[in-house]
XYZ file of C-alpha atoms in Angstrom:
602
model
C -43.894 -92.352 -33.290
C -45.237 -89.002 -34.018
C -45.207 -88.292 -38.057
C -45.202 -85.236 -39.381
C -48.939 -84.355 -40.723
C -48.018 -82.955 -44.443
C -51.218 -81.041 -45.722
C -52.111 -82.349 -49.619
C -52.305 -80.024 -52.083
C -56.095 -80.679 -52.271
C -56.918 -80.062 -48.422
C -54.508 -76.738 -48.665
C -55.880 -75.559 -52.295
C -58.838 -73.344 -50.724
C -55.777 -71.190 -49.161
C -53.753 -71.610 -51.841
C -55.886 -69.937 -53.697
C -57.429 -67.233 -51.627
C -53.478 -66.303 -51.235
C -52.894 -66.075 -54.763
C -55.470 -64.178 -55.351
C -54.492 -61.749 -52.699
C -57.663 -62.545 -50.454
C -55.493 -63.902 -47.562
C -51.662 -63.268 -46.875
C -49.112 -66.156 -47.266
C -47.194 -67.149 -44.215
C -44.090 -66.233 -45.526
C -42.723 -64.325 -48.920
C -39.457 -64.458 -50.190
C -38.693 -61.204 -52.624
C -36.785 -60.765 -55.233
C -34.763 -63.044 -56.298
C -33.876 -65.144 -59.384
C -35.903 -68.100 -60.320
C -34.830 -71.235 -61.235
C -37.445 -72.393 -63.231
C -36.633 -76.336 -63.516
C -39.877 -76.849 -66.118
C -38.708 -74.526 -68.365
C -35.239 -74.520 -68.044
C -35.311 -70.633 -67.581
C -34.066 -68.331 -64.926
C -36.146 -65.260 -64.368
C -35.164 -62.071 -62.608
C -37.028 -60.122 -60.094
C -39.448 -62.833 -58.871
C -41.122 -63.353 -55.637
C -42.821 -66.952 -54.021
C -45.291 -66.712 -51.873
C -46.238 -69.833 -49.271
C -48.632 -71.594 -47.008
C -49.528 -74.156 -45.406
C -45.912 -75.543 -46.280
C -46.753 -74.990 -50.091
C -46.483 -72.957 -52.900
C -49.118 -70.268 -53.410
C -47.851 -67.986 -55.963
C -44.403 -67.117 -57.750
C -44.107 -64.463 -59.859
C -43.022 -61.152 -60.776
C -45.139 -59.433 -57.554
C -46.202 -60.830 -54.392
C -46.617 -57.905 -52.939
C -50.535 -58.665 -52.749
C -49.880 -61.995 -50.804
C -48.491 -59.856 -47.863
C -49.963 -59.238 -44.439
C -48.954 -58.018 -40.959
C -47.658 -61.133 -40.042
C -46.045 -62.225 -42.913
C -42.694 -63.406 -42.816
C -40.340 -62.013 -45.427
C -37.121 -63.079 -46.565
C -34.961 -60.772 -48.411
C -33.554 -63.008 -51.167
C -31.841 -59.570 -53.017
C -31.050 -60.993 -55.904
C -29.967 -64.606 -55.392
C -30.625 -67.606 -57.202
C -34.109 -69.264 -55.898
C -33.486 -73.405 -57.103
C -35.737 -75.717 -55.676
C -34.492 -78.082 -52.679
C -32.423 -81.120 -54.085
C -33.256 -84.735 -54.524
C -31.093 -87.667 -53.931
C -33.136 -90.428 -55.898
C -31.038 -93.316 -54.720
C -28.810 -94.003 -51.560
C -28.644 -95.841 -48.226
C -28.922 -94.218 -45.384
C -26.856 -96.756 -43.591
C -24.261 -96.455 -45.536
C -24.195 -93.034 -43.767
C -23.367 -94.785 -40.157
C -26.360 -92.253 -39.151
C -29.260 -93.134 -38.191
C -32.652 -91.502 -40.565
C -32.661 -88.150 -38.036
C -28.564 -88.115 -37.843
C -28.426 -88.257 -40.921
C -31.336 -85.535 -41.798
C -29.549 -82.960 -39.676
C -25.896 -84.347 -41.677
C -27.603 -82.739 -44.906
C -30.285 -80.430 -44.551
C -27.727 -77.876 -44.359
C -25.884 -78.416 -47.921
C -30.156 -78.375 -49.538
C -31.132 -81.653 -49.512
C -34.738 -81.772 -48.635
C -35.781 -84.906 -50.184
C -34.292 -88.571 -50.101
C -35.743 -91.812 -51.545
C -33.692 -94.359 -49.664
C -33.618 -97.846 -49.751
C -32.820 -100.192 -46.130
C -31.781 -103.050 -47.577
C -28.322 -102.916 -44.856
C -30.919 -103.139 -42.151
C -33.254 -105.250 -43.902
C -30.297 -108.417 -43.912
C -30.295 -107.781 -40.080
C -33.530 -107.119 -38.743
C -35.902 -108.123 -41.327
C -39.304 -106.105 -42.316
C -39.499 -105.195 -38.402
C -36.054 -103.022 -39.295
C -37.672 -101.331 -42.241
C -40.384 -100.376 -40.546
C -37.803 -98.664 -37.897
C -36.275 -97.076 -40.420
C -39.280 -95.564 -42.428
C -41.186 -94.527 -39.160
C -38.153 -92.522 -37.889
C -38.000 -91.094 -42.049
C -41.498 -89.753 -41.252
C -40.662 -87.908 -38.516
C -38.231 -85.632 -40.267
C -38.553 -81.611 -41.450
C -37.479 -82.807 -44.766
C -38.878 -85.708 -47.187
C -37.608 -89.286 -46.721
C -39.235 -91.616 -49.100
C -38.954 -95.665 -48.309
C -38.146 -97.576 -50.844
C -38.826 -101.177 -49.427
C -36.395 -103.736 -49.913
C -36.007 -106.493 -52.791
C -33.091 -108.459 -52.077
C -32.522 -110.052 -48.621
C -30.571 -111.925 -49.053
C -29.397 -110.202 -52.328
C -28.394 -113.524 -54.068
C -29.743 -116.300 -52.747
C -27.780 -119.580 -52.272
C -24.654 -117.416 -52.358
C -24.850 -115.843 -48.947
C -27.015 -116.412 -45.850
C -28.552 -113.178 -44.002
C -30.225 -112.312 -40.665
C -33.712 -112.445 -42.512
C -34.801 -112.992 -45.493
C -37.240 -110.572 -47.834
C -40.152 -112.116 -49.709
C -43.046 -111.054 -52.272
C -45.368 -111.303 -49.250
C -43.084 -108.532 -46.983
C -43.205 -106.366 -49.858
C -46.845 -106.411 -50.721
C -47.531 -105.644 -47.015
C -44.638 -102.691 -47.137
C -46.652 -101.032 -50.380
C -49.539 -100.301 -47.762
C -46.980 -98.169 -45.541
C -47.693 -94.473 -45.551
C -44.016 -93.514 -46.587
C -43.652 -96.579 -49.471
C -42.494 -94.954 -52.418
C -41.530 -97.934 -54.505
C -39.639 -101.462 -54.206
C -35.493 -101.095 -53.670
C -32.720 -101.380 -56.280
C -33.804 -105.149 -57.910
C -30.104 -106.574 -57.100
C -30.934 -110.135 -58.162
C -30.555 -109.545 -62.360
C -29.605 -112.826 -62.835
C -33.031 -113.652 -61.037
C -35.081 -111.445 -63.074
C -33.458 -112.176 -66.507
C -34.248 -115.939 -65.246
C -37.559 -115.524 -64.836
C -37.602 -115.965 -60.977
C -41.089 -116.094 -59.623
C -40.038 -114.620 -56.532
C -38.548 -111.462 -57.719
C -41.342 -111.375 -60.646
C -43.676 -111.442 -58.062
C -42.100 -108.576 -55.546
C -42.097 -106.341 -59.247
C -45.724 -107.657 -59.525
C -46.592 -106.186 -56.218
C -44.729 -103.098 -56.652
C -46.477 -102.070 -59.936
C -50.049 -103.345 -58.545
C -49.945 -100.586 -56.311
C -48.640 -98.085 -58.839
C -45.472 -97.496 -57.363
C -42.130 -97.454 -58.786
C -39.418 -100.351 -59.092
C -36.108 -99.365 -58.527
C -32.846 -101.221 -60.588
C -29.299 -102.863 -60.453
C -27.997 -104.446 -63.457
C -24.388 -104.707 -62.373
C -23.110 -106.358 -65.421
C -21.433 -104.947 -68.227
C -23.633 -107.355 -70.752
C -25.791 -105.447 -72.559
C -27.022 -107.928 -74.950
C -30.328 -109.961 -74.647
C -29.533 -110.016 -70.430
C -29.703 -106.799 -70.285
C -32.814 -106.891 -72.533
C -34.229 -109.237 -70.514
C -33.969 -107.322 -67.335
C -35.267 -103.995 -68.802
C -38.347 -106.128 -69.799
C -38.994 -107.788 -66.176
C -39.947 -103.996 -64.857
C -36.985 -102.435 -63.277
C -37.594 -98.343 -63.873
C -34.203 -96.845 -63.778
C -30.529 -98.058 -62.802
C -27.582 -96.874 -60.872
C -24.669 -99.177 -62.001
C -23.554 -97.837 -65.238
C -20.025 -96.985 -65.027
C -19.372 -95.610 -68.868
C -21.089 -93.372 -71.279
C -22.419 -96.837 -73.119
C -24.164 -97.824 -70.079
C -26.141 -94.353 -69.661
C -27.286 -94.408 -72.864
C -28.307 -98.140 -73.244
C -30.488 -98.097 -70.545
C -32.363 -94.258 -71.428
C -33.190 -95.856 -74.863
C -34.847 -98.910 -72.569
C -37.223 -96.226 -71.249
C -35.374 -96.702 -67.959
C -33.666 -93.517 -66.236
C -29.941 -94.055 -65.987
C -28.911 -92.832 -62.500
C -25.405 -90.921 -62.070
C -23.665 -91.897 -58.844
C -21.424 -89.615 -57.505
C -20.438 -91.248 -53.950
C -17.861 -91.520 -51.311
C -16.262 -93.811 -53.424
C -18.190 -93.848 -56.364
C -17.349 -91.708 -59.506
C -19.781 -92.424 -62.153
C -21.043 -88.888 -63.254
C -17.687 -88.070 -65.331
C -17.933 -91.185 -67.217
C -21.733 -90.866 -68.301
C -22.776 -87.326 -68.405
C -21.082 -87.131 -71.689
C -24.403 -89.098 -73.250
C -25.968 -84.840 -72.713
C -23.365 -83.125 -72.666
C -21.707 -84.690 -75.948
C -24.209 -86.914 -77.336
C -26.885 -84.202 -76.652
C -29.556 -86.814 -75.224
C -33.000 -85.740 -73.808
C -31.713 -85.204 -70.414
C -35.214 -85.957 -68.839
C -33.788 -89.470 -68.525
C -30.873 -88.691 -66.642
C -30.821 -88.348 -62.980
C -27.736 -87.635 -60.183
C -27.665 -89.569 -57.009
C -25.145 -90.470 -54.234
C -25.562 -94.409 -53.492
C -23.382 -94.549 -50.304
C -22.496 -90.820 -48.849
C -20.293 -92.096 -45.595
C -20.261 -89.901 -42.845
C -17.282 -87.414 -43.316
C -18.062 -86.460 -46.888
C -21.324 -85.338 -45.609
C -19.619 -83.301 -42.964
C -16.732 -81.968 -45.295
C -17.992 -82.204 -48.574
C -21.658 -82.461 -48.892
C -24.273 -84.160 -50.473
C -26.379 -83.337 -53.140
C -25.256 -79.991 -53.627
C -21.386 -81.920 -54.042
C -23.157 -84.022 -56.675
C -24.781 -81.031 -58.878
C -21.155 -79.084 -58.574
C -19.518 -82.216 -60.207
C -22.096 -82.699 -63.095
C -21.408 -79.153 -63.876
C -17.683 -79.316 -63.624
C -17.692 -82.262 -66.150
C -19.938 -79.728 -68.516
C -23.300 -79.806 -67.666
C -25.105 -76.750 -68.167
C -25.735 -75.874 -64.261
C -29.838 -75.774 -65.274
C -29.669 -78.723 -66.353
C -27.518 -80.260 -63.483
C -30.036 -78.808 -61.842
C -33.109 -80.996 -63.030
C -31.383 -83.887 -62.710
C -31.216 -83.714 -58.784
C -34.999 -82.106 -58.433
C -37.718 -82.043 -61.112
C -36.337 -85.374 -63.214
C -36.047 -87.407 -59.801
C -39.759 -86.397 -58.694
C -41.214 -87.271 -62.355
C -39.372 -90.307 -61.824
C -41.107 -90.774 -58.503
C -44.804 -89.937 -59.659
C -44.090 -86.859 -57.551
C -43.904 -84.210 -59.854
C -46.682 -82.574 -58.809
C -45.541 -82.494 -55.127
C -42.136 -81.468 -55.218
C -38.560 -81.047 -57.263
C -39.916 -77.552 -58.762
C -40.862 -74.198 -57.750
C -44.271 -74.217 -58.781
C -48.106 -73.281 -57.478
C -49.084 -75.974 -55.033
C -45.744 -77.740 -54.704
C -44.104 -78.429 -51.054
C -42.165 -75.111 -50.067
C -38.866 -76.433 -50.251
C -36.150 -73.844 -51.913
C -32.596 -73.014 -51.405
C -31.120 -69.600 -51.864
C -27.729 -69.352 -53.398
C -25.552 -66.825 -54.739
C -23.901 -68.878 -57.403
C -25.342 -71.632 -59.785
C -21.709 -72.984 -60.162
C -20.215 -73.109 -56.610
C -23.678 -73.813 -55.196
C -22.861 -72.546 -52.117
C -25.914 -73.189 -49.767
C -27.416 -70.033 -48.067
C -30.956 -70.450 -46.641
C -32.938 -73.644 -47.088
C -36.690 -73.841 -46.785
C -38.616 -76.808 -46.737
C -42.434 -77.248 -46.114
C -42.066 -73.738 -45.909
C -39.757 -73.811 -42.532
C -36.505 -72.317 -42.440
C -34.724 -75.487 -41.464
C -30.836 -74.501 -42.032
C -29.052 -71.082 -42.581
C -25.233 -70.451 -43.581
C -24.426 -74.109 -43.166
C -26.213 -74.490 -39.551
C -29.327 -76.294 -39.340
C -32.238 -73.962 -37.715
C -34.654 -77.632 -36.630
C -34.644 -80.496 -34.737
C -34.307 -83.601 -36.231
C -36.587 -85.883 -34.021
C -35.505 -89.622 -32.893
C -37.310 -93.085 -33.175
C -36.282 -95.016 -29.754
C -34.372 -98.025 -30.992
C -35.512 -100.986 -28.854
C -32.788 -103.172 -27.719
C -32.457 -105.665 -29.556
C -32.040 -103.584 -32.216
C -28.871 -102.787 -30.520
C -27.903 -106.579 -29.964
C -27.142 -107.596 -32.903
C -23.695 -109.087 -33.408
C -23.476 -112.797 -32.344
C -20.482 -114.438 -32.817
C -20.804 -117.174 -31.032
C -17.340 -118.443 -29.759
C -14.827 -115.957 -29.481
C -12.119 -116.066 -32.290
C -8.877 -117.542 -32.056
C -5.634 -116.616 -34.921
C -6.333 -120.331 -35.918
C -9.841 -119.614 -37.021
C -8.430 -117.440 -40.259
C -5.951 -120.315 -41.644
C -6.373 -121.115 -44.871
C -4.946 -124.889 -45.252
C -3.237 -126.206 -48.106
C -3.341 -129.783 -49.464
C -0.559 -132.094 -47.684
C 2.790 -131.436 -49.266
C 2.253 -127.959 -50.621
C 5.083 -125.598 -50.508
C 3.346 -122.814 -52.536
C -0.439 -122.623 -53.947
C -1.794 -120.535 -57.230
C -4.681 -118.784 -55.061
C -7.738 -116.648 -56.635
C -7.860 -113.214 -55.072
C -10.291 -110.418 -54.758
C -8.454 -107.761 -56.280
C -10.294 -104.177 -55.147
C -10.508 -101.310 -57.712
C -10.109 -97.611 -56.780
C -13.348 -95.347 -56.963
C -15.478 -98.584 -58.268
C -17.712 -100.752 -56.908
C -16.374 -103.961 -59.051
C -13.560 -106.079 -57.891
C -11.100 -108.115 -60.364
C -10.841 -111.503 -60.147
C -7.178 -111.985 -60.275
C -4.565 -114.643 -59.327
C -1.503 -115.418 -57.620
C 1.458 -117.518 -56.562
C 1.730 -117.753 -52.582
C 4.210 -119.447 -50.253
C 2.612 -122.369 -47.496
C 4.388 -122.428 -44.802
C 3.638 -125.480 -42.054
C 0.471 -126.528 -44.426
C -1.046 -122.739 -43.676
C -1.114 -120.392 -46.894
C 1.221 -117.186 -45.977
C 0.040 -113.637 -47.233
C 2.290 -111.536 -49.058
C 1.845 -108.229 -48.061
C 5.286 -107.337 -50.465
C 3.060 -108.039 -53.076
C 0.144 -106.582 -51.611
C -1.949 -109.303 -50.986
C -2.903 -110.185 -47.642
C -5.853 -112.443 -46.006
C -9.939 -111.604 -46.160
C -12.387 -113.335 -43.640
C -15.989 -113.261 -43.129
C -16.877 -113.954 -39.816
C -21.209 -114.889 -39.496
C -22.537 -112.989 -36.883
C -26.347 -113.179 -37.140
C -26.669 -116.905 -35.523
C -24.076 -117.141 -33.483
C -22.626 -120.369 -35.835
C -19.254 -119.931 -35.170
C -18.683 -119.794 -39.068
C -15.589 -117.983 -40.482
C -14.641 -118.531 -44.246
C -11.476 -117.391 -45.640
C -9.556 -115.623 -48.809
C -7.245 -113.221 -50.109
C -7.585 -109.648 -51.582
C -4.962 -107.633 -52.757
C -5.428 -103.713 -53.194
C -5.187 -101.847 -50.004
C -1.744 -101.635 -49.657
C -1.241 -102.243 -45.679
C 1.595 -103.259 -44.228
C 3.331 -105.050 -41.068
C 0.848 -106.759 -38.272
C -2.205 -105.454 -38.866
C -6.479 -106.027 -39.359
C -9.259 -104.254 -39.820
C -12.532 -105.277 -38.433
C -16.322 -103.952 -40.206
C -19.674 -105.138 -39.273
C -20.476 -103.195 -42.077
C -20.214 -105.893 -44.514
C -23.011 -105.166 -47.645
C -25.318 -106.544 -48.242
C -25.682 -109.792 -45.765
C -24.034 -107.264 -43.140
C -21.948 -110.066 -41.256
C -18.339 -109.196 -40.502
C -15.661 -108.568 -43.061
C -11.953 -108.994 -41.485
C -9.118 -107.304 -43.717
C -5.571 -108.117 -42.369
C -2.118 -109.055 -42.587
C -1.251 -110.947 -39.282
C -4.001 -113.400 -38.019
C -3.663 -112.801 -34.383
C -4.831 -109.239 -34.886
C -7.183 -110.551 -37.191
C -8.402 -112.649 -34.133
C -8.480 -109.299 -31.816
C -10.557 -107.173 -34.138
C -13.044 -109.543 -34.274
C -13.740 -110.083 -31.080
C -13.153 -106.271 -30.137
C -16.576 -105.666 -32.557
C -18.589 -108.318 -30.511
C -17.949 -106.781 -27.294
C -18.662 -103.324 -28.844
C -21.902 -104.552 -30.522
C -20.743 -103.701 -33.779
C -18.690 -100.824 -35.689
C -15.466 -100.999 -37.536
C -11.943 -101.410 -35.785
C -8.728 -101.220 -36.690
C -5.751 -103.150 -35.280
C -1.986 -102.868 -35.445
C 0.639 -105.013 -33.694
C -1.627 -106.148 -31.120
C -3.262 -102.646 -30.164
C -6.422 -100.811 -31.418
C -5.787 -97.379 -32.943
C -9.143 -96.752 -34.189
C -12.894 -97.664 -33.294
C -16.131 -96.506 -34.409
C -18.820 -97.978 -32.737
C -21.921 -98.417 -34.437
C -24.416 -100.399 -31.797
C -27.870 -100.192 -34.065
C -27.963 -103.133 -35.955
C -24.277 -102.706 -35.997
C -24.531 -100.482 -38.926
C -25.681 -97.174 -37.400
C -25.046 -94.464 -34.447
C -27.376 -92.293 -32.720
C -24.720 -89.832 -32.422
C -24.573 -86.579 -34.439
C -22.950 -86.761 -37.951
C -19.873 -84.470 -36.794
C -19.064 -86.979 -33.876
C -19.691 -90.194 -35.963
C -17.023 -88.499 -38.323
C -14.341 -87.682 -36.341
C -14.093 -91.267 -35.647
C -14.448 -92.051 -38.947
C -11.586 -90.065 -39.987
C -9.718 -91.600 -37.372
C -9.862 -94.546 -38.866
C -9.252 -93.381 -42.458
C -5.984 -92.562 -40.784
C -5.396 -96.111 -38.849
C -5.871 -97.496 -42.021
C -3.320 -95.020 -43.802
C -1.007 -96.026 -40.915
C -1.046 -99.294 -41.856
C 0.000 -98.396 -45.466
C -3.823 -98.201 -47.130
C -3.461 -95.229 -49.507
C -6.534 -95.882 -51.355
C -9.271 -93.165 -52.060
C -12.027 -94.230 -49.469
C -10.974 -97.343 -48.917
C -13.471 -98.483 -45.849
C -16.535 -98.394 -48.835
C -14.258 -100.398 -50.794
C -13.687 -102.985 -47.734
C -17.183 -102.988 -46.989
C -18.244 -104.057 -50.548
C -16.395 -106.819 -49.904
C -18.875 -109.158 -49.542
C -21.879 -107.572 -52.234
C -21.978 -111.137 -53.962
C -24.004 -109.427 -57.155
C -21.320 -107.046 -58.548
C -18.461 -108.570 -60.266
C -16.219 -110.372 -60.542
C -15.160 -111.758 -56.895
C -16.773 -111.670 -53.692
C -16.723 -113.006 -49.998
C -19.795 -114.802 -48.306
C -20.495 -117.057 -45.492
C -20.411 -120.311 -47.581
C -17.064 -119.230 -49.687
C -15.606 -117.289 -52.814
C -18.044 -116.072 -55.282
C -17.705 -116.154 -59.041
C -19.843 -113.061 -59.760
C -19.655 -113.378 -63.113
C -20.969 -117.391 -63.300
C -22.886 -116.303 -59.897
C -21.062 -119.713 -58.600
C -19.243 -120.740 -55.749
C -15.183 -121.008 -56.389
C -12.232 -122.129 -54.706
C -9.778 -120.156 -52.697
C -6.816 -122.470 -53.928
C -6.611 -123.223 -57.577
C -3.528 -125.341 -57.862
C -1.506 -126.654 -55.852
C 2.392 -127.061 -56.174
């Protein structure tokens, strides 16, 4: 692996200086433009920033003294100079991309800094696939930040992963050059239960001064909640409603504002500023899960910042809550999310705070994308091979492996069912009446319900547990198929007819992973996904044109949900309520207990 050397303020601070002071000439100048100042909350005309060494030297009024013969200058004539954007909280798996892929997916819309946590690779390939993961981060133009995983499996005795996280993986992780802090703390019940184990990953995550991330997916903000904010967790992503936001900013924790492929939480708690009139130092914007066409069509960061200010944020203050308040958050404030002396040289020029469109992006004081193409190469780890060999099913499925019995005699059952929400990450636990037919429960796709399976694919057990959801809407014989199955990352099959059920499958263990999509015996959509089978090597662009082919597969079959493939592969997250799939059955989310498909018989 070869990592990108960044220069520390201290060893670059001789030049820093000299170049302030006008003894030596910056590298590169850009003139006149408007500053963003993100401390300050001020935008000042007819400023200038002068760099080296990939930092900040000087910004001011005049950098005319910083120039030399072989200075580059960049005419900024007038535009807007923000700094580069932050997303404090997402998954770069959730992406399909690999770290580089997914680099090159959003340098482009101003991203130039990412704290990400693994955890999707961490339930298939352990610490060794973190490490993967954070080596090829460090490699990158921009700044990738590892946040090491807390929760593999995410709640344990409800689901069974490829490997397993423990205090002792994440006090070796904290040594890692590109450790930032621990991953979102999934297990609240854990922590609010006093669980030595994730006590002591928090233990090892605040010995070495580094910051634990949150998830408190409940909407219990009484002495749980309490609890939780006490065990160490530093800010939280799952707040859905302006209630949640502020509840956890008065906890000294800094409520994170999701605004996903699927998730739509900014609306809904941006009001605590905008209406309340908090501090809005406590509030910060991130994406969670970006899939791969939004970053292609609709962006990243720079989407996010456009939708806090459409729902009234001042666009200033948008803007500090995707740079300055994520890297105070961080303990990075001093090395980036500002345009200030001795800071990383990462800015974006734009000629509009409220469209944000994206014009030239700088970081480390490279020109690494211009006018929406990227001007750098975003460099690849090799992937050994079995980190492409990673989906083992065992014995091939058959249509009789997704039959969900009934008791002797049935001729109808009252069944639980997952019941998916639009643009949310929680499910409803709802209920209904269903027909048996030859002792086998019968879907009812009239009534949108149809069947849910999770097939294990880590061990090659032959396992396949059963249920019902109701919510996409599809029609006729159909399935889809996702190795993409968060967080435990086995396979989640979504269909109406089990025989295609059966075909999907299979079709993702000959593949090595991906997501497929059948329909009367014929596949009309794959996207193959052979690392870890939750990530391409391919470029973003490629990865989603595929993708969109099977947003439409999945339309064809009568899906008219908004993103509906994050939706399906939430399926299985067994610590967000109410009702979830695993490997050993139906999860209560809300009692964090085991439950039964059939509820009555009749």
């Amino acid at each position: 692996m070869e990592r990108i050397h960044i220069r520390t303020w201290a060893e670059t601070a001789p030049r820093l200086v000299a170049v302030a002071a006008g003894r030596d000439a910056a590298d590169t100048v850009i003139r006149n433009g408007q500053w963003v100042n993100v401390h300050t909350r001020e935008i000042l005309p007819n400023s200038d920033i002068a760099m080296a060494e990939g930092r900040i030297a000087y910004v001011g009024p005049d950098a005319s003294h910083c120039i030399g013969p072989d200075t580059e200058i960049i005419e900024a004539t007038g535009r807007f100079m923000i700094p580069g954007l932050c997303d404090a909280h997402m998954h770069i798996e959730s992406g399909m991309l690999t770290p580089a892929e997914f680099a090159r997916a959003v340098i482009p819309h101003g991203t130039t800094s990412m704290f990400t946590d693994p955890h999707e690779i961490a339930n298939v390939l352990g610490l060794e696939g973190v490490r993967m993961m954070h080596d090829e981060a460090l490699m990158q133009p921009v700044n990738i930040f590892t946040q090491m995983p807390s929760c593999a499996p995410s709640a344990p005795g409800l689901e069974t992963t490829g490997f397993e996280i423990g205090p002792e993986d994440v006090a070796e992780a904290m040594h890692w050059p590109g450790i930032i802090g621990l991953g979102e703390m999934m297990n609240f019940p854990g922590v609010v239960n006093g669980s030595q184990q994730m006590l002591a990953e928090i233990a090892a995550t605040q010995n070495a001064g580094k910051t634990v991330g949150g998830h408190y997916a409940s909407p219990d903000l009484g002495p749980a909640f309490h609890a939780y904010a006490a065990g160490g967790p530093a800010d939280d992503h799952e707040g859905t409603c302006e209630a949640d936001a502020i509840a956890r900013v008065r906890q000294g924790m800094r409520s994170m504002m999701r605004l996903g492929s699927a998730w739509y939480d900014v609306e809904t708690q941006i009001t605590a500023v905008t209406e309340k009139g908090l501090d809005p130092r406590s509030f910060i914007l991130c994406t969670d899960d970006c899939h791969s066409g939004t970053l292609v069509h609709d962006g990243h960061m720079n989407r996010v910042v456009r939708h806090a200010i459409a729902c009234g944020c001042d666009p200033v203050i948008a803007l500090q809550m995707a740079t300055i308040n994520t890297a105070t958050h961080f303990g990075l404030e001093r090395e980036l999310g500002s345009i200030a002396p001795g800071r990383r040289a990462d800015v974006i020029l734009t000629s509009d705070l409220t469209t944000l469109p994206i014009e030239h992006v700088i970081a480390r004081g490279q020109t690494v994308a211009r006018d929406g193409q990227i001007t750098v190469d975003c460099p690849h780890y090799n992937w050994p091979a079995h980190a492409r060999q990673t989906v083992n099913l065992g014995p091939a499925r058959r249509a009789s492996d997704f039959e969900i019995a009934a008791a002797d005699g049935a001729t109808s059952v009252i069944a639980n069912v997952i019941g998916v929400v639009e643009n949310q990450a929680p499910t409803k636990a709802l209920t209904a009446t269903l027909p048996v037919k030859d002792g086998i429960i019968e879907t009812d796709p009239a009534n949108d319900i149809c069947q849910i399976a999770l097939v294990e694919r880590h061990r090659a057990t032959g396992t396949t547990t059963n249920a019902l959801v109701s919510g996409f809407g599809y029609q006729g014989k159909m399935a889809m198929a996702s190795t993409v199955a968060h967080d435990s990352h086995h396979m989640i099959v979504v269909g109406t007819d089990r025989e295609n059920m059966a075909l999907a499958a299979n079709r993702l263990g000959e593949v090595g992973g991906g997501v497929t999509v059948f329909q009367d015996g014929q596949e009309i959509a794959l996207v193959e996904l052979p690392i870890a089978g939750l990530m391409s090597d391919r470029p973003a662009s490629e990865v989603a044109a595929k993708a969109q082919a099977m947003v439409e597969a999945m339309e064809a079959c009568g899906c008219t949900l908004n993103n509906a493939y994050m939706q399906h592969s939430l399926l299985a997250l067994v610590v967000i309520p109410e009702l979830r799939i695993s490997d050993l059955g139906l999860v209560d989310v809300t009692t964090f207990e085991l439950t039964p498909v059939i509820k009555a018989a009749e």
